[in-house]
mmCIF file of C-alpha atoms in Angstrom:
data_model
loop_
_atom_site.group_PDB
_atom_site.id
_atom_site.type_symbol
_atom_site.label_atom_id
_atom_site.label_comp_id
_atom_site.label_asym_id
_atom_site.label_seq_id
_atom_site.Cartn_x
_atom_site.Cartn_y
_atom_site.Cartn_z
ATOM 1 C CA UNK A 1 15.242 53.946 -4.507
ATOM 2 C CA UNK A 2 15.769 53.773 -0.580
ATOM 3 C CA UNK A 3 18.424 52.110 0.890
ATOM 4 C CA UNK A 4 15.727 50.285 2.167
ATOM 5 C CA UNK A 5 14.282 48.696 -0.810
ATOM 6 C CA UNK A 6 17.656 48.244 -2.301
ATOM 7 C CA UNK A 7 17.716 45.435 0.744
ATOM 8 C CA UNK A 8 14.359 44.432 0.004
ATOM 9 C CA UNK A 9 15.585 43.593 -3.181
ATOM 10 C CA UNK A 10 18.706 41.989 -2.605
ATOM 11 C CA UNK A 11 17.338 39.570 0.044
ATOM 12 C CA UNK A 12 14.582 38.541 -3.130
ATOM 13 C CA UNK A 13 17.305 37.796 -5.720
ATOM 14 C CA UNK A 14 19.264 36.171 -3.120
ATOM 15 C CA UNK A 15 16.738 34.267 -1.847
ATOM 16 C CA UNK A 16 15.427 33.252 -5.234
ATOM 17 C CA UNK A 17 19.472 32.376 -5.771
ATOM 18 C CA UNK A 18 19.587 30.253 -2.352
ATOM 19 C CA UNK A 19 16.578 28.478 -4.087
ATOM 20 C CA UNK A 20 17.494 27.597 -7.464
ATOM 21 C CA UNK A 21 21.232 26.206 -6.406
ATOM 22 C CA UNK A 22 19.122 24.352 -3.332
ATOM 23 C CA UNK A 23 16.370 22.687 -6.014
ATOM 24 C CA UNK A 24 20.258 21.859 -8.216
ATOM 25 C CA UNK A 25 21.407 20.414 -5.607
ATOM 26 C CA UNK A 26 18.508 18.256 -3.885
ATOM 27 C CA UNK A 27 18.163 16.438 -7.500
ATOM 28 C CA UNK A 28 22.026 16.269 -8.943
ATOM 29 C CA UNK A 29 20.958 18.146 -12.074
ATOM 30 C CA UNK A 30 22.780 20.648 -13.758
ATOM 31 C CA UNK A 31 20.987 23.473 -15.086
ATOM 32 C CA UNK A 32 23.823 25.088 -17.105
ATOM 33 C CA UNK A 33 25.201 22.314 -19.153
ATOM 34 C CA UNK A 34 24.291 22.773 -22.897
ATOM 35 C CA UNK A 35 21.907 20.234 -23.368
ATOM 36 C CA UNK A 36 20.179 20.947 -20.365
ATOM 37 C CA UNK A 37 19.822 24.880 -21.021
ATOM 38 C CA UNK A 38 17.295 23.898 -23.812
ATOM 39 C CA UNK A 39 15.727 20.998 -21.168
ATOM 40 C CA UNK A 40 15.343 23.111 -18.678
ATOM 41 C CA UNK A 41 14.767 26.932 -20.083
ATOM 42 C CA UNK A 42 12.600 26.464 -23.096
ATOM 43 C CA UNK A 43 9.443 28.049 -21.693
ATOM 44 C CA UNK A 44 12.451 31.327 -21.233
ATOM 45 C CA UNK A 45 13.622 30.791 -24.959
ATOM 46 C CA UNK A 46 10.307 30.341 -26.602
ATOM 47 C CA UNK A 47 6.724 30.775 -25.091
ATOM 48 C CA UNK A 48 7.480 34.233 -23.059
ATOM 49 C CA UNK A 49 9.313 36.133 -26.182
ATOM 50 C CA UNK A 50 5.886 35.523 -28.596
ATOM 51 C CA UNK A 51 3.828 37.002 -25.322
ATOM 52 C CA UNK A 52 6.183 40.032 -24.933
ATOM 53 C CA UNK A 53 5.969 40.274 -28.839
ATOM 54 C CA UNK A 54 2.344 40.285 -28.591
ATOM 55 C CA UNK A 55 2.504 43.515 -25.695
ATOM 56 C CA UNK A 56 5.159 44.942 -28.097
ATOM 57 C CA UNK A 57 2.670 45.146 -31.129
ATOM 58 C CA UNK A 58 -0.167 46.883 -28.741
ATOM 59 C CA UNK A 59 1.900 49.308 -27.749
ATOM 60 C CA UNK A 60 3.156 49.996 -31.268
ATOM 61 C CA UNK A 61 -0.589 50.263 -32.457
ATOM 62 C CA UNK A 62 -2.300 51.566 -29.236
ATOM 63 C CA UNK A 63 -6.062 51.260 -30.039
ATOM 64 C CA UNK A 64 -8.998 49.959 -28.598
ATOM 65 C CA UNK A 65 -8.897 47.090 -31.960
ATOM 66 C CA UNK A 66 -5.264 46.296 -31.026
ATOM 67 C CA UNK A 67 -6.100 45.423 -27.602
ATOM 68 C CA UNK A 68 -7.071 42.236 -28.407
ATOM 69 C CA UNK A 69 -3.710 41.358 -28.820
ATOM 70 C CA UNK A 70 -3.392 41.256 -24.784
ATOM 71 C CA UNK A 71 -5.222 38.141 -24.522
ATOM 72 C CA UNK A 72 -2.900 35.780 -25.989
ATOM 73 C CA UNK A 73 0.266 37.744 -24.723
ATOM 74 C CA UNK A 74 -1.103 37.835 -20.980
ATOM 75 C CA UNK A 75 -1.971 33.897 -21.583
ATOM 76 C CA UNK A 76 1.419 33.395 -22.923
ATOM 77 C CA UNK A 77 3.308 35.467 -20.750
ATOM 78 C CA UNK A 78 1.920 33.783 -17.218
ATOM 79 C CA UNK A 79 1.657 30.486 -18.643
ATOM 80 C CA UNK A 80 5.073 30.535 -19.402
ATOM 81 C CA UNK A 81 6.017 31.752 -16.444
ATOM 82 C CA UNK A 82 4.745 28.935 -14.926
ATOM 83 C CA UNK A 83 6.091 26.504 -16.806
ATOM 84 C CA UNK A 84 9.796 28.033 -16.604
ATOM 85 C CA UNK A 85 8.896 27.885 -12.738
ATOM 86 C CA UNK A 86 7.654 23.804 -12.978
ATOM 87 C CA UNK A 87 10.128 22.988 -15.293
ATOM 88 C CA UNK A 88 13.053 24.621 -12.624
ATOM 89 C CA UNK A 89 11.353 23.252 -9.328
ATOM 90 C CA UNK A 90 10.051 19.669 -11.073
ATOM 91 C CA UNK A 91 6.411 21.427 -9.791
ATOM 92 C CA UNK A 92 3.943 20.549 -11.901
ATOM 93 C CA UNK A 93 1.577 19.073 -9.541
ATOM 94 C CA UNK A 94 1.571 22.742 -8.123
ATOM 95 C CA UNK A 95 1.817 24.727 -10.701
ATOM 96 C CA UNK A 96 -0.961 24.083 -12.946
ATOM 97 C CA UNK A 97 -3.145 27.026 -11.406
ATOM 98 C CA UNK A 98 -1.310 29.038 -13.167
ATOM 99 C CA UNK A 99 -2.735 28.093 -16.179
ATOM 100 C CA UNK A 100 -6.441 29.111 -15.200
ATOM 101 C CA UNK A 101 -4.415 32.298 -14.120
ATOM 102 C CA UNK A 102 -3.084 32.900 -17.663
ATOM 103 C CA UNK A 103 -6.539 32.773 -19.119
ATOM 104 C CA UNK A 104 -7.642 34.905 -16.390
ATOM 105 C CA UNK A 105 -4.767 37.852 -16.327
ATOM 106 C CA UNK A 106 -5.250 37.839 -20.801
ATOM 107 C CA UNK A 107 -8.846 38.214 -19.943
ATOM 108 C CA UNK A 108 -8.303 41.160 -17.268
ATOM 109 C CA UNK A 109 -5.692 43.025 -19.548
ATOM 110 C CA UNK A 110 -8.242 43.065 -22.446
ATOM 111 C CA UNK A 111 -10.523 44.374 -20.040
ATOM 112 C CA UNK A 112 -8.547 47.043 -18.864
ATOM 113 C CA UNK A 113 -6.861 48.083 -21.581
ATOM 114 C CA UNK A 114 -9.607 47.866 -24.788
ATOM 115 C CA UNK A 115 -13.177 47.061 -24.529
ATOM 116 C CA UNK A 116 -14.632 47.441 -20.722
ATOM 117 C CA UNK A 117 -17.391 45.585 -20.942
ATOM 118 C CA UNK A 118 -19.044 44.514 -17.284
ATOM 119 C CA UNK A 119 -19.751 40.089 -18.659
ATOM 120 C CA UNK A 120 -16.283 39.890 -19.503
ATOM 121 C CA UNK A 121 -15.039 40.259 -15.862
ATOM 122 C CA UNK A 122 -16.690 37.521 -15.097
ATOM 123 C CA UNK A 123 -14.726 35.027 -16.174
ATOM 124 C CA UNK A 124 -11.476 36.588 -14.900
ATOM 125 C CA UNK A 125 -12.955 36.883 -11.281
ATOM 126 C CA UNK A 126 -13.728 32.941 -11.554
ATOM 127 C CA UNK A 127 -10.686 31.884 -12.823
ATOM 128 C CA UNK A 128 -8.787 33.624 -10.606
ATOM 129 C CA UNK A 129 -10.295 32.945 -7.548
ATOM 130 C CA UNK A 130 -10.584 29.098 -8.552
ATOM 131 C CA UNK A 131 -6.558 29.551 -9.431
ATOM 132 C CA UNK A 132 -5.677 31.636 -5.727
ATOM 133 C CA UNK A 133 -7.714 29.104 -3.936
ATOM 134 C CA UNK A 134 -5.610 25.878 -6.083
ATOM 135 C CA UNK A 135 -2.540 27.416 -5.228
ATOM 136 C CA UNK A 136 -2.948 27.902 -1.767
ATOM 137 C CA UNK A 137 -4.322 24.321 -0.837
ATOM 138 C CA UNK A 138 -1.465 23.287 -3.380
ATOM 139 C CA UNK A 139 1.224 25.232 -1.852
ATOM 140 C CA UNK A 140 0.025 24.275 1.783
ATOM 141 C CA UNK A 141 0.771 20.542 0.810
ATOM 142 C CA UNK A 142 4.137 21.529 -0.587
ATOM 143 C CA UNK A 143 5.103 23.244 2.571
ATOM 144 C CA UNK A 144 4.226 20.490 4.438
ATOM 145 C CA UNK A 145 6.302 18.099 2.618
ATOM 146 C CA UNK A 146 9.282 20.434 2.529
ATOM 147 C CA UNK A 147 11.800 18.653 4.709
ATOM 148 C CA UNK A 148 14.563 20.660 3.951
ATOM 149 C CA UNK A 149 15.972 23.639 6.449
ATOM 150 C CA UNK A 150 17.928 25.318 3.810
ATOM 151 C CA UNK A 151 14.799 25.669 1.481
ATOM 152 C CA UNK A 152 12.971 27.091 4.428
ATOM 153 C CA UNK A 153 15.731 29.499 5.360
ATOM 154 C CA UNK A 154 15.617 30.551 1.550
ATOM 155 C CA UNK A 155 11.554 31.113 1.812
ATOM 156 C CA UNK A 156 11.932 32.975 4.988
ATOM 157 C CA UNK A 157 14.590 35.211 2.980
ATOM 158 C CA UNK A 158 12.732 36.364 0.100
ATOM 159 C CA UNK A 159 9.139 36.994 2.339
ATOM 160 C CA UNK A 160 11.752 39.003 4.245
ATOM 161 C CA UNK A 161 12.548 41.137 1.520
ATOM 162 C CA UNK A 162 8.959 41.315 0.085
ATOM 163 C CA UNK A 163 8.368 42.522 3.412
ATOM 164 C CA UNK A 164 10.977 45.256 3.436
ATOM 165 C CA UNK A 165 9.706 46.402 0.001
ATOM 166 C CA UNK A 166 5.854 46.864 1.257
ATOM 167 C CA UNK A 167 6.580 48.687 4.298
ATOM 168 C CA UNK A 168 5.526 51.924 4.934
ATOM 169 C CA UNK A 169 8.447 54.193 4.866
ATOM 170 C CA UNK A 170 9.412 55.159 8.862
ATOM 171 C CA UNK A 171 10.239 59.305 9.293
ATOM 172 C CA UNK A 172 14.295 58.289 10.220
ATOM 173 C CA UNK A 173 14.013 56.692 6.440
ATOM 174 C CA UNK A 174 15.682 59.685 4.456
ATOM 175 C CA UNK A 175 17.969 57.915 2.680
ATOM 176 C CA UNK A 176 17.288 58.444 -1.487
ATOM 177 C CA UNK A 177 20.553 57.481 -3.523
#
């Protein structure tokens, strides 16, 4: 990696940081106290390890019959993603999309990795557009209503270092470690 990208991915993970102890400290909870871990990180503990265990098994068997498989680990993967993210940020009211998104990305990965059949992108092109348009008229009302500088500052910080990562590389950029 580039100096460049290491950066880029700094200013993420310190962004997302900035974030987390800002959403702590708006509400007065306490993510790390034992009770709460369970509260607040169950999606973490539970729903995402069956998903990854589902991935796990395709690759073991690697066939076309196995890919089915994919469906219910790409549901279960981004849908509990997005509940780890709602239950951290108290988001529900924005988050759902994702769950049209979870049915969508299962859908795509069974396309692309067993049977490619033309009718079954059909539903993951509708559900994901209806889930990208949700999110952005949700996340456009969120913005809005995001009063605090801090949590702006943190926003601006991790686009900042997306944007560092998807830059094309200058020709002074020699830098590989």
């Amino acid at each position: 990696m580039t100096m460049r990208r290491n950066y880029g991915v700094i200013a993420i993970v310190a962004g997302l940081i900035w974030l987390l102890i800002q959403a702590q400290s708006m509400d007065g909870r306490s993510y790390t106290e034992p009770g709460n871990i369970f509260a607040y990180f169950w999606p973490m503990l539970f729903v995402l390890p069956i998903g990854v265990f589902f991935h796990v098994a395709y690759l073991y068997k690697r066939s076309r019959a196995a890919a089915g498989m994919l469906i219910p680990g790409g549901i279960l993967v981004v849908s509990g993603l997005t509940c780890q993210v709602a239950m951290l940020f108290d988001a529900w009211g924005t988050m759902w999309p994702g769950f049209l998104l979870a049915v969508a990305f299962g859908l795509l990965e069974f396309y692309l990795f067993g049977f490619r059949l033309f009718w079954l992108l059909l539903p993951v092109f509708v559900l994901g557009s209806c889930a990208i348009i949700f999110f952005s008229l949700l996340s456009l009302g969120a913005i809005a209503s995001f009063n605090s500088l801090q949590g702006l500052t943190a926003c601006f910080v991790i686009l900042g270092g997306l944007l560092v990562l998807l830059m094309k590389r200058s020709g002074g950029d020699h830098d590989k470690f």
